[in-house]
Tab-separated table of C-alpha atoms and ligand atoms in Angstrom:
chain	number	residue	atom	x	y	z
U	1	MET	CA	0.109	-0.183	-0.039
U	2	THR	CA	1.303	3.438	-0.624
U	3	THR	CA	1.854	4.971	2.907
U	4	SER	CA	2.329	8.770	2.289
U	5	PHE	CA	-0.257	11.780	1.700
U	6	PRO	CA	-0.446	11.674	-2.143
U	7	GLU	CA	-0.260	15.182	-3.745
U	8	SER	CA	-3.202	14.608	-6.097
U	9	GLY	CA	-6.106	12.300	-5.893
U	10	LYS	CA	-6.100	9.133	-7.394
U	11	GLY	CA	-9.026	7.180	-8.749
U	12	ARG	CA	-11.739	5.479	-7.572
U	13	ASP	CA	-10.768	2.371	-9.062
U	14	GLU	CA	-7.413	2.484	-8.191
U	15	VAL	CA	-7.791	3.311	-4.221
U	16	LEU	CA	-10.330	0.511	-3.946
U	17	ALA	CA	-8.567	-1.844	-5.649
U	18	ALA	CA	-5.324	-1.298	-3.118
U	19	LEU	CA	-8.045	-1.883	-0.536
U	20	THR	CA	-8.628	-5.235	-1.988
U	21	GLN	CA	-5.067	-6.276	-2.144
U	22	ALA	CA	-4.639	-5.429	1.260
U	23	ARG	CA	-7.262	-7.749	2.776
U	24	ALA	CA	-6.027	-10.514	0.431
U	25	HIS	CA	-3.793	-12.100	3.569
U	26	ASP	CA	-6.903	-11.464	5.845
U	27	LEU	CA	-9.080	-14.321	7.338
U	28	ALA	CA	-11.722	-15.241	4.868
U	29	SER	CA	-15.074	-16.187	5.432
U	30	ASP	CA	-14.897	-18.871	3.731
U	31	GLY	CA	-16.170	-21.842	6.617
U	32	ARG	CA	-12.853	-22.635	7.542
U	33	ALA	CA	-12.435	-19.769	10.397
U	34	PHE	CA	-13.085	-21.725	13.675
U	35	ALA	CA	-12.726	-17.875	15.460
U	36	PHE	CA	-13.043	-14.373	15.015
U	37	VAL	CA	-15.659	-14.458	11.862
U	38	TYR	CA	-19.785	-15.128	12.698
U	39	ASP	CA	-21.185	-15.205	9.070
U	40	PRO	CA	-25.129	-15.383	8.573
U	41	GLY	CA	-24.392	-16.389	5.152
U	42	GLU	CA	-24.096	-14.505	1.684
U	43	HIS	CA	-27.759	-13.313	1.678
U	44	ALA	CA	-27.699	-12.123	5.142
U	45	ARG	CA	-24.616	-10.805	5.026
U	46	GLU	CA	-25.286	-8.412	2.234
U	47	VAL	CA	-28.685	-7.460	3.733
U	48	ALA	CA	-26.180	-6.213	6.727
U	49	ARG	CA	-23.985	-4.522	4.105
U	50	ALA	CA	-26.641	-2.407	2.450
U	51	ALA	CA	-28.209	-1.320	5.472
U	52	PHE	CA	-24.808	-0.275	7.161
U	53	ALA	CA	-24.097	2.116	3.850
U	54	ALA	CA	-27.492	3.265	4.494
U	55	CYS	CA	-26.825	4.596	7.790
U	56	MET	CA	-24.087	6.114	7.087
U	57	PRO	CA	-24.186	9.683	7.382
U	58	ILE	CA	-25.842	9.273	10.821
U	59	ASN	CA	-24.425	10.498	13.677
U	60	GLY	CA	-25.510	9.255	17.214
U	61	LEU	CA	-23.793	12.408	19.057
U	62	ASP	CA	-27.373	13.545	19.192
U	63	PRO	CA	-30.045	12.063	18.016
U	64	THR	CA	-32.393	14.746	18.378
U	65	VAL	CA	-31.106	15.893	15.267
U	66	TYR	CA	-30.384	12.279	13.614
U	67	PRO	CA	-33.643	11.058	15.135
U	68	SER	CA	-33.080	7.454	13.195
U	69	ALA	CA	-30.013	7.093	15.555
U	70	ARG	CA	-32.884	7.264	18.715
U	71	GLN	CA	-35.727	5.038	16.831
U	72	LEU	CA	-33.063	2.503	15.661
U	73	GLU	CA	-31.389	2.160	19.408
U	74	ASN	CA	-34.720	2.421	21.175
U	75	ALA	CA	-36.143	-0.680	18.425
U	76	VAL	CA	-32.878	-3.261	18.801
U	77	VAL	CA	-32.751	-2.498	23.065
U	78	LYS	CA	-36.483	-3.447	23.063
U	79	ALA	CA	-35.468	-6.924	20.914
U	80	CYS	CA	-32.988	-7.523	23.469
U	81	LEU	CA	-34.878	-6.857	26.431
U	82	GLU	CA	-37.552	-9.024	25.526
U	83	LEU	CA	-35.076	-12.088	24.463
U	84	MET	CA	-33.514	-11.472	27.480
U	85	HIS	CA	-37.220	-11.361	29.903
U	86	ALA	CA	-36.277	-8.052	30.897
U	87	PRO	CA	-39.250	-6.568	33.402
U	88	ALA	CA	-40.741	-3.512	32.438
U	89	GLY	CA	-38.977	-0.605	33.893
U	90	ALA	CA	-35.791	-2.273	31.945
U	91	ALA	CA	-33.491	-0.254	29.689
U	92	GLY	CA	-30.498	-0.449	27.643
U	93	THR	CA	-27.820	1.104	25.612
U	94	ALA	CA	-26.196	0.825	21.962
U	95	THR	CA	-22.777	0.298	22.704
U	96	ALA	CA	-19.591	-0.236	20.054
U	97	GLY	CA	-18.916	-3.712	21.445
U	98	GLY	CA	-18.580	-5.679	24.105
U	99	THR	CA	-15.535	-4.414	25.724
U	100	GLU	CA	-17.473	-0.779	26.343
U	101	SER	CA	-20.572	-2.649	26.962
U	102	VAL	CA	-18.718	-4.225	30.048
U	103	MET	CA	-16.461	-1.404	30.906
U	104	LEU	CA	-20.048	0.792	31.000
U	105	ALA	CA	-21.426	-2.276	33.029
U	106	VAL	CA	-18.849	-1.687	35.589
U	107	LYS	CA	-19.083	2.731	35.372
U	108	THR	CA	-22.117	1.861	36.728
U	109	ALA	CA	-22.019	-0.227	39.484
U	110	ARG	CA	-19.067	1.799	40.631
U	111	ASP	CA	-21.601	5.273	40.188
U	112	PHE	CA	-24.550	3.639	41.577
U	113	ALA	CA	-22.365	2.754	44.828
U	114	ARG	CA	-20.669	6.544	44.983
U	115	LYS	CA	-24.610	7.366	45.305
U	116	THR	CA	-25.679	4.870	47.029
U	117	ARG	CA	-22.849	3.619	49.365
U	118	PRO	CA	-20.948	6.370	49.893
U	119	GLU	CA	-19.019	4.476	52.668
U	120	VAL	CA	-17.289	2.351	49.780
U	121	THR	CA	-14.048	4.158	49.252
U	122	ALA	CA	-12.194	1.087	47.721
U	123	PRO	CA	-14.881	-0.442	45.483
U	124	LYS	CA	-14.224	-4.669	43.972
U	125	MET	CA	-15.957	-6.668	41.855
U	126	LEU	CA	-15.765	-10.293	42.391
U	127	LEU	CA	-14.615	-11.630	39.173
U	128	PRO	CA	-14.697	-15.075	38.165
U	129	ILE	CA	-10.640	-16.411	36.318
U	130	THR	CA	-13.023	-17.388	33.821
U	131	ALA	CA	-14.813	-13.964	32.897
U	132	HIS	CA	-13.487	-12.072	29.469
U	133	ALA	CA	-10.413	-9.904	29.848
U	134	CYS	CA	-12.247	-7.051	28.945
U	135	PHE	CA	-13.278	-6.649	32.975
U	136	HIS	CA	-9.882	-6.443	34.080
U	137	LYS	CA	-9.592	-3.697	31.539
U	138	ALA	CA	-12.832	-1.758	33.099
U	139	ALA	CA	-10.969	-2.141	36.539
U	140	HIS	CA	-8.001	-0.618	35.555
U	141	TYR	CA	-9.939	1.942	33.602
U	142	LEU	CA	-11.913	2.770	36.144
U	143	GLY	CA	-10.394	2.136	39.416
U	144	VAL	CA	-12.275	-0.976	40.510
U	145	GLU	CA	-10.702	-3.898	42.041
U	146	VAL	CA	-11.076	-7.080	40.814
U	147	VAL	CA	-11.130	-10.285	43.513
U	148	SER	CA	-10.649	-12.866	41.517
U	149	VAL	CA	-13.269	-15.772	42.029
U	150	ASP	CA	-11.958	-19.267	41.538
U	151	VAL	CA	-13.817	-21.861	39.327
U	152	ASP	CA	-14.311	-25.558	39.501
U	153	PRO	CA	-11.379	-27.097	37.423
U	154	VAL	CA	-13.335	-29.927	35.914
U	155	THR	CA	-16.540	-27.900	34.653
U	156	PHE	CA	-14.908	-24.300	34.644
U	157	ARG	CA	-18.301	-23.054	36.408
U	158	ALA	CA	-17.204	-20.122	38.946
U	159	SER	CA	-17.236	-21.291	42.447
U	160	VAL	CA	-20.065	-19.392	44.197
U	161	ALA	CA	-19.089	-20.876	47.473
U	162	ASP	CA	-15.421	-19.066	46.612
U	163	ALA	CA	-17.158	-15.687	45.428
U	164	ALA	CA	-19.697	-16.154	49.205
U	165	ARG	CA	-16.039	-16.478	51.149
U	166	LYS	CA	-14.678	-13.345	49.091
U	167	MET	CA	-17.785	-10.804	49.273
U	168	SER	CA	-17.129	-7.941	51.413
U	169	ALA	CA	-18.412	-4.632	52.147
U	170	ASP	CA	-16.510	-2.707	49.569
U	171	VAL	CA	-18.103	-5.368	46.254
U	172	ILE	CA	-20.004	-3.441	43.918
U	173	LEU	CA	-20.166	-6.074	41.310
U	174	VAL	CA	-20.659	-9.264	40.842
U	175	VAL	CA	-19.656	-10.976	37.962
U	176	GLY	CA	-20.734	-14.042	35.664
U	177	SER	CA	-20.249	-15.816	32.288
U	178	ALA	CA	-23.572	-16.788	30.103
U	179	PRO	CA	-21.102	-18.490	28.502
U	180	SER	CA	-17.379	-17.984	29.206
U	181	TYR	CA	-15.527	-17.692	25.980
U	182	ALA	CA	-12.859	-19.854	26.268
U	183	HIS	CA	-14.544	-22.800	27.520
U	184	GLY	CA	-18.279	-21.966	26.550
U	185	VAL	CA	-19.678	-22.697	29.840
U	186	ILE	CA	-22.234	-20.617	31.875
U	187	ASP	CA	-21.239	-20.140	35.452
U	188	ASP	CA	-24.119	-20.578	38.047
U	189	ILE	CA	-25.906	-16.921	37.631
U	190	ARG	CA	-28.512	-17.693	40.008
U	191	GLY	CA	-25.910	-19.014	43.243
U	192	LEU	CA	-23.842	-15.779	42.260
U	193	ALA	CA	-26.870	-13.409	41.572
U	194	ALA	CA	-28.558	-14.639	45.389
U	195	LEU	CA	-25.229	-14.061	46.899
U	196	ALA	CA	-25.064	-10.198	45.119
U	197	ALA	CA	-28.782	-9.723	46.034
U	198	LYS	CA	-28.281	-10.829	49.303
U	199	HIS	CA	-25.075	-8.196	49.400
U	200	GLY	CA	-27.227	-5.936	48.014
U	201	THR	CA	-24.841	-5.553	45.296
U	202	LEU	CA	-25.240	-5.361	41.718
U	203	MET	CA	-24.548	-8.277	39.260
U	204	HIS	CA	-23.513	-8.579	36.108
U	205	VAL	CA	-24.258	-10.986	33.013
U	206	ASP	CA	-21.795	-11.172	30.601
U	207	ALA	CA	-23.615	-12.383	27.505
U	208	CYS	CA	-21.766	-11.018	24.628
U	209	VAL	CA	-21.065	-14.240	23.073
U	210	GLY	CA	-24.284	-16.082	24.574
U	211	GLY	CA	-26.853	-13.281	23.930
U	212	CYS	CA	-28.032	-14.084	20.351
U	213	VAL	CA	-27.568	-17.701	20.871
U	214	LEU	CA	-28.648	-19.620	24.220
U	215	PRO	CA	-32.810	-17.831	23.591
U	216	PHE	CA	-32.859	-19.760	20.542
U	217	LEU	CA	-31.120	-22.876	21.769
U	218	ARG	CA	-33.747	-22.604	24.929
U	219	ASP	CA	-36.300	-22.713	22.259
U	220	LEU	CA	-34.512	-25.416	21.038
U	221	GLY	CA	-35.277	-27.438	24.185
U	222	VAL	CA	-31.302	-27.388	24.877
U	223	SER	CA	-31.200	-26.656	29.238
U	224	GLY	CA	-28.594	-25.225	30.488
U	225	PRO	CA	-28.469	-22.948	33.767
U	226	ASP	CA	-30.861	-19.880	33.826
U	227	PHE	CA	-28.838	-16.869	32.673
U	228	ASP	CA	-31.085	-13.850	32.491
U	229	PHE	CA	-33.661	-11.411	33.896
U	230	GLY	CA	-35.641	-13.990	34.922
U	231	VAL	CA	-33.085	-14.669	37.909
U	232	GLU	CA	-33.942	-12.084	40.726
U	233	GLY	CA	-30.711	-10.452	41.394
U	234	VAL	CA	-29.205	-9.829	37.646
U	235	THR	CA	-28.825	-5.899	36.994
U	236	SER	CA	-27.693	-5.731	33.869
U	237	ILE	CA	-26.472	-8.002	31.136
U	238	SER	CA	-24.461	-7.520	27.635
U	239	MET	CA	-25.223	-9.307	24.678
U	240	ASP	CA	-22.969	-8.249	21.061
U	241	LEU	CA	-24.599	-8.547	18.072
U	242	HIS	CA	-21.661	-8.164	16.379
U	243	LYS	CA	-21.079	-11.821	17.231
U	244	TYR	CA	-24.044	-13.958	16.971
U	245	GLY	CA	-26.719	-11.042	16.335
U	246	PHE	CA	-24.202	-11.627	12.814
U	247	ALA	CA	-23.917	-7.294	12.481
U	248	PRO	CA	-20.223	-6.353	11.289
U	249	LYS	CA	-18.145	-4.626	14.349
U	250	GLY	CA	-19.102	-2.190	16.411
U	251	ILE	CA	-22.186	-2.748	17.752
U	252	SER	CA	-23.159	-4.478	21.290
U	253	ILE	CA	-26.295	-4.258	23.545
U	254	LEU	CA	-25.909	-3.376	27.252
U	255	LEU	CA	-29.345	-3.783	29.065
U	256	GLN	CA	-29.652	-2.500	32.894
U	257	ARG	CA	-32.597	-3.460	34.943
U	258	ARG	CA	-33.751	-0.684	36.296
U	259	ARG	CA	-33.603	3.121	34.193
U	260	GLU	CA	-32.324	4.429	37.517
U	261	LEU	CA	-29.080	1.659	37.058
U	262	ARG	CA	-28.938	3.735	33.127
U	263	ASP	CA	-28.541	7.112	34.686
U	264	ALA	CA	-25.866	5.933	36.191
U	265	GLN	CA	-24.093	4.633	32.926
U	266	TYR	CA	-24.976	8.360	31.213
U	267	TYR	CA	-21.826	10.842	31.613
U	268	THR	CA	-22.799	15.072	31.559
U	269	CYS	CA	-21.074	17.590	31.064
U	270	ALA	CA	-21.915	21.531	30.780
U	271	THR	CA	-18.396	22.856	32.337
U	272	TRP	CA	-16.810	24.367	29.203
U	273	THR	CA	-17.369	26.813	26.312
U	274	GLY	CA	-19.251	24.335	23.697
U	275	TYR	CA	-22.322	22.569	23.232
U	276	SER	CA	-23.515	20.332	26.631
U	277	ILE	CA	-23.115	17.109	26.060
U	278	ILE	CA	-24.696	13.975	27.791
U	279	ASN	CA	-23.445	10.360	26.448
U	280	SER	CA	-24.865	7.325	26.927
U	281	THR	CA	-21.344	5.732	25.682
U	282	THR	CA	-17.604	6.214	25.473
U	283	LEU	CA	-17.837	7.811	22.581
U	284	GLY	CA	-18.852	11.209	21.326
U	285	SER	CA	-19.480	11.542	17.465
U	286	LYS	CA	-19.906	8.063	16.776
U	287	SER	CA	-21.131	5.512	13.747
U	288	VAL	CA	-24.692	4.512	13.743
U	289	ALA	CA	-24.016	2.327	10.768
U	290	ALA	CA	-23.884	-1.351	12.496
U	291	LEU	CA	-26.695	0.134	14.605
U	292	GLY	CA	-28.670	-0.020	11.349
U	293	ALA	CA	-26.878	-3.154	10.298
U	294	ALA	CA	-28.311	-5.163	13.354
U	295	TYR	CA	-31.458	-3.918	13.049
U	296	ALA	CA	-31.773	-4.689	9.577
U	297	LEU	CA	-30.837	-8.014	10.445
U	298	ILE	CA	-33.370	-8.912	13.187
U	299	GLN	CA	-35.691	-7.969	10.955
U	300	HIS	CA	-34.606	-10.310	7.795
U	301	LEU	CA	-33.472	-13.387	10.034
U	302	GLY	CA	-36.492	-12.990	12.603
U	303	LYS	CA	-36.270	-15.670	14.667
U	304	GLU	CA	-36.986	-18.236	12.952
U	305	GLY	CA	-33.545	-17.258	11.163
U	306	TYR	CA	-31.884	-17.131	14.029
U	307	ARG	CA	-33.127	-20.440	15.316
U	308	GLU	CA	-32.115	-22.340	12.280
U	309	ARG	CA	-29.179	-21.167	12.490
U	310	ALA	CA	-28.534	-21.460	16.396
U	311	THR	CA	-29.546	-25.494	15.404
U	312	ARG	CA	-26.920	-26.317	13.273
U	313	MET	CA	-24.359	-24.533	15.226
U	314	TRP	CA	-25.695	-26.729	18.074
U	315	ASP	CA	-25.422	-29.785	16.177
U	316	ALA	CA	-22.066	-29.380	14.438
U	317	THR	CA	-20.843	-28.648	18.385
U	318	LYS	CA	-22.267	-32.054	19.749
U	319	LYS	CA	-20.475	-33.776	16.699
U	320	LEU	CA	-17.243	-32.415	17.251
U	321	VAL	CA	-17.355	-32.555	21.034
U	322	ALA	CA	-18.309	-36.236	20.792
U	323	LEU	CA	-15.255	-36.483	18.089
U	324	VAL	CA	-13.073	-34.632	20.872
U	325	ASP	CA	-14.742	-37.425	22.932
U	326	ALA	CA	-14.251	-40.277	20.895
U	327	THR	CA	-10.698	-38.814	19.260
U	328	GLU	CA	-7.198	-40.982	21.729
U	329	GLY	CA	-4.858	-37.977	22.598
U	330	LEU	CA	-7.964	-35.414	23.049
U	331	GLU	CA	-9.634	-34.364	25.571
U	332	MET	CA	-12.243	-31.776	25.969
U	333	VAL	CA	-11.528	-28.865	28.947
U	334	GLY	CA	-15.152	-28.589	30.240
U	335	ARG	CA	-17.947	-29.185	28.290
U	336	PRO	CA	-20.020	-26.124	26.632
U	337	ASP	CA	-23.386	-24.838	27.025
U	338	MET	CA	-23.195	-23.567	23.464
U	339	ASN	CA	-21.193	-23.355	20.653
U	340	LEU	CA	-17.631	-22.682	21.373
U	341	PHE	CA	-15.015	-25.329	23.681
U	342	ALA	CA	-11.601	-26.111	24.610
U	343	PHE	CA	-10.152	-28.694	24.308
U	344	LYS	CA	-6.479	-29.901	24.950
U	345	THR	CA	-3.790	-33.265	23.862
U	346	THR	CA	-3.236	-35.647	26.474
U	347	GLY	CA	0.751	-36.078	25.934
U	348	GLY	CA	1.054	-35.436	21.947
U	349	ASP	CA	2.141	-31.474	21.267
U	350	LEU	CA	-0.633	-29.206	21.295
U	351	PHE	CA	0.979	-26.421	19.660
U	352	THR	CA	2.188	-29.353	16.976
U	353	LEU	CA	-1.259	-30.282	16.589
U	354	ALA	CA	-2.643	-26.663	16.131
U	355	ASP	CA	0.078	-25.890	13.177
U	356	ARG	CA	-0.843	-29.149	11.225
U	357	LEU	CA	-4.543	-27.735	11.157
U	358	THR	CA	-3.429	-24.266	10.003
U	359	ALA	CA	-1.366	-26.371	7.076
U	360	LYS	CA	-4.872	-27.958	6.497
U	361	GLY	CA	-6.336	-24.551	5.618
U	362	TRP	CA	-8.262	-24.199	9.398
U	363	HIS	CA	-8.465	-21.398	11.563
U	364	VAL	CA	-8.408	-22.524	15.212
U	365	GLN	CA	-7.795	-20.600	17.901
U	366	PRO	CA	-4.204	-22.098	20.318
U	367	THR	CA	-4.608	-20.599	23.965
U	368	TYR	CA	-2.554	-20.521	26.906
U	369	GLN	CA	-2.326	-22.373	30.360
U	370	TYR	CA	-3.535	-19.781	32.610
U	371	GLY	CA	-4.121	-20.618	36.668
U	372	PRO	CA	-6.476	-24.554	36.463
U	373	SER	CA	-7.437	-24.209	32.608
U	374	PRO	CA	-4.178	-26.103	30.090
U	375	ALA	CA	-2.819	-25.066	26.855
U	376	HIS	CA	-5.908	-25.575	24.652
U	377	ILE	CA	-7.350	-25.320	21.022
U	378	HIS	CA	-10.366	-23.279	21.171
U	379	LEU	CA	-13.089	-23.710	18.539
U	380	THR	CA	-15.620	-21.062	17.703
U	381	LEU	CA	-18.892	-21.990	15.907
U	382	ASP	CA	-20.737	-20.404	13.489
U	383	PRO	CA	-23.508	-20.879	10.788
U	384	GLU	CA	-20.901	-21.000	8.263
U	385	ASN	CA	-18.288	-23.400	9.562
U	386	ALA	CA	-20.761	-25.569	10.860
U	387	ARG	CA	-21.147	-26.736	7.673
U	388	ARG	CA	-17.538	-28.054	7.474
U	389	ALA	CA	-17.714	-29.461	10.751
U	390	GLN	CA	-17.353	-33.091	9.674
U	391	GLU	CA	-14.664	-31.797	7.279
U	392	LEU	CA	-12.833	-30.120	10.137
U	393	GLY	CA	-13.328	-33.596	11.947
U	394	ASN	CA	-11.853	-35.449	9.931
U	395	ASP	CA	-8.535	-33.139	9.682
U	396	LEU	CA	-9.035	-33.089	13.900
U	397	ALA	CA	-9.165	-36.964	14.063
U	398	SER	CA	-6.002	-37.391	11.214
U	399	CYS	CA	-3.908	-34.351	12.757
U	400	SER	CA	-4.102	-35.703	16.186
U	401	LYS	CA	-2.589	-39.094	14.679
U	402	ASP	CA	1.551	-39.267	15.621
U	403	LEU	CA	2.008	-36.210	17.724
U	404	PRO	CA	5.428	-35.748	18.448
U	405	PRO	CA	5.144	-35.605	22.534
U	406	ALA	CA	4.690	-31.874	23.851
U	407	ALA	CA	7.651	-29.796	24.281
U	408	GLU	CA	8.623	-27.804	26.481
U	409	ALA	CA	9.914	-24.197	25.519
U	410	PRO	CA	13.685	-23.791	26.031
U	411	GLU	CA	14.625	-22.216	29.074
U	412	GLY	CA	16.744	-19.690	28.325
U	413	VAL	CA	14.608	-17.918	25.646
U	414	VAL	CA	11.630	-17.999	28.009
U	415	ALA	CA	14.264	-16.042	30.117
U	416	PHE	CA	16.050	-14.310	27.510
U	417	LEU	CA	12.388	-12.955	25.806
U	418	ALA	CA	10.973	-12.171	29.682
U	419	ASN	CA	14.334	-9.703	30.863
U	420	LEU	CA	13.522	-8.615	27.589
U	421	ALA	CA	10.496	-7.468	27.970
U	422	SER	CA	10.637	-6.414	31.501
U	423	GLY	CA	12.346	-3.100	29.326
U	424	ALA	CA	16.395	-3.917	28.810
U	425	ASP	CA	17.293	-0.464	27.475
U	426	GLY	CA	18.365	-0.266	23.390
U	427	VAL	CA	17.287	-3.529	22.802
U	428	ASP	CA	16.639	-3.925	18.706
U	429	THR	CA	12.757	-4.714	18.769
U	430	HIS	CA	12.618	-4.988	15.604
U	431	ALA	CA	15.612	-7.690	15.016
U	432	ILE	CA	14.151	-9.941	17.863
U	433	VAL	CA	10.615	-9.493	15.957
U	434	GLU	CA	11.886	-10.950	12.572
U	435	GLU	CA	13.962	-13.409	14.414
U	436	MET	CA	10.626	-14.871	15.876
U	437	GLY	CA	9.068	-15.197	12.418
U	438	LEU	CA	6.844	-12.235	13.112
U	439	GLY	CA	8.168	-9.517	10.758
U	440	SER	CA	5.043	-9.882	8.456
U	441	GLY	CA	2.585	-8.737	10.683
U	442	THR	CA	0.880	-12.333	10.964
U	443	MET	CA	2.104	-15.866	12.451
U	444	PRO	CA	4.187	-17.797	10.549
U	445	ALA	CA	3.116	-21.474	9.311
U	446	GLU	CA	5.027	-23.095	12.054
U	447	SER	CA	4.126	-21.246	15.081
U	448	ALA	CA	4.434	-24.098	17.843
U	449	PRO	CA	7.920	-22.754	19.010
U	450	LEU	CA	6.681	-19.385	19.287
U	451	HIS	CA	3.648	-20.389	21.602
U	452	ARG	CA	5.441	-23.070	23.211
U	453	ILE	CA	7.672	-20.120	24.627
U	454	MET	CA	4.315	-17.736	25.335
U	455	ASN	CA	2.652	-20.492	27.176
U	456	ALA	CA	5.995	-20.968	29.263
U	457	MET	CA	5.902	-17.391	30.233
U	458	THR	CA	4.850	-15.354	33.386
U	459	PRO	CA	1.443	-13.647	32.333
U	460	ASP	CA	3.437	-10.355	33.749
U	461	ALA	CA	6.471	-11.567	31.210
U	462	ARG	CA	3.713	-12.159	28.487
U	463	GLU	CA	1.871	-8.943	28.922
U	464	LYS	CA	4.567	-6.860	28.523
U	465	LEU	CA	6.094	-9.265	25.383
U	466	LEU	CA	2.925	-8.533	23.641
U	467	VAL	CA	3.254	-4.748	24.144
U	468	LEU	CA	6.837	-4.791	22.520
U	469	PHE	CA	5.451	-7.020	20.240
U	470	PHE	CA	2.545	-5.113	19.261
U	471	ALA	CA	4.479	-1.615	18.941
U	472	GLU	CA	6.718	-2.920	16.238
U	473	LEU	CA	4.161	-3.887	14.227
U	474	PHE	CA	2.694	-0.595	14.478
U	475	SER	CA	5.880	1.564	14.057
M	501	PLP	C1	-16.146	-11.367	23.006
M	501	PLP	C2	-16.415	-11.427	24.268
M	501	PLP	C3	-16.255	-10.081	24.794
M	501	PLP	C4	-15.637	-8.241	24.716
M	501	PLP	O1	-16.452	-8.404	23.121
M	501	PLP	P1	-15.508	-7.420	22.169
M	501	PLP	O2	-17.072	-6.955	21.366
M	501	PLP	O3	-14.468	-7.742	21.374
M	501	PLP	O4	-15.478	-6.190	22.576
M	501	PLP	C5	-16.944	-10.049	26.446
M	501	PLP	N1	-17.347	-11.055	26.838
M	501	PLP	C6	-17.245	-12.231	25.912
M	501	PLP	C7	-17.496	-13.608	26.997
M	501	PLP	C8	-17.247	-12.703	24.897
M	501	PLP	O5	-17.161	-13.538	24.925
């Protein structure tokens, strides 16, 4: 790509061709990606694209100037409130993504506590270790302390008993996942919500990945823990429409059980010389295009369309889980309540298996060990890759044969990189990134050695190394 600011403009076709070319190595939506892609199928994708383009001129900053922004948001929020069995008086907001929904849920809890429990000076949240990283990010940004809650090492459900032990007068929020991203497991939301209610604290259910699937699985008779507003004590729920709502990136919904909670989520400012603001989310001027696409998809697919896709994904999940169970050398990590799950190798080298699957054209997600969760391969099913579940299953079975034994990362390299990441001055980060095979900015075809090293590092060293690597990619 041309990276400098050109003196004179180029033609439309030339510019668009450059974009097409730039995207040549991106993850394709061809049913072979078992992470990242949430594809409702070509026809629905086309509807979303047209809706996105139609809503491009809208600025969500001021719904009195762009009434369509308000209408779209109210319509989509209402549909989500219905799915989550919200009581009368519940309210919601369209956000830019799951991370923003979660950050706003944490902000709500913090600010609601400031108002109603002024004695709390060091706010804390009870957070299962399986909860999404964005809660840690929220805690970091908002000055809320994370109190980690253990999970059962077999089911990976949050331990309500451990949460009860760690409950204190400073806790402003209890969190549960429906389901967790890594293992696809729904926490005991009833148990966690009862604990929160008993202590007069708020409870957020992270249904970012599950919110647009679980209600339809329940319609189909697939059972699992209750997780929505039907559970007393649940005070907010996040659900990402840019995952299984199938909308383009940039749209999630945060629902609050009561309007006064959403008031605590809002931010207003009249102490400057420009226009007075009230923002429901972190952004000021904001696109409503993805919200418009979400609206179009909800209307176009209807519950039937979502149910049909949920069935396909769940059937494929059951097929793959059964295959993992039946394959020597593979083992499930937890049991999914939805169409995403984790499995590991028992003896054979996990990261070699991941490389073999990559070589066969599949995109899977190797994930590192943390706490009781071992290094594993994560698979997310979507309506399109579900069609290829048998094909992936066949390759999974053949690739897991004759795996070399799990290899240790070279200790010297791990120590060297950890030391480097912790801030050795004058290091040629560019050379190191090249040496690691990451010079092109994508993972090398043989990424097992790299994953092995990352997996062996402490979380702290891993975080620092990521900064080094990421900063290099963007320089
Ligand atoms: C994806 C996800 C998030 C974060 O959402 P983003 O849209 O990536 O910001 C939070 N929680 C869970 C369970 C998720 O799967």
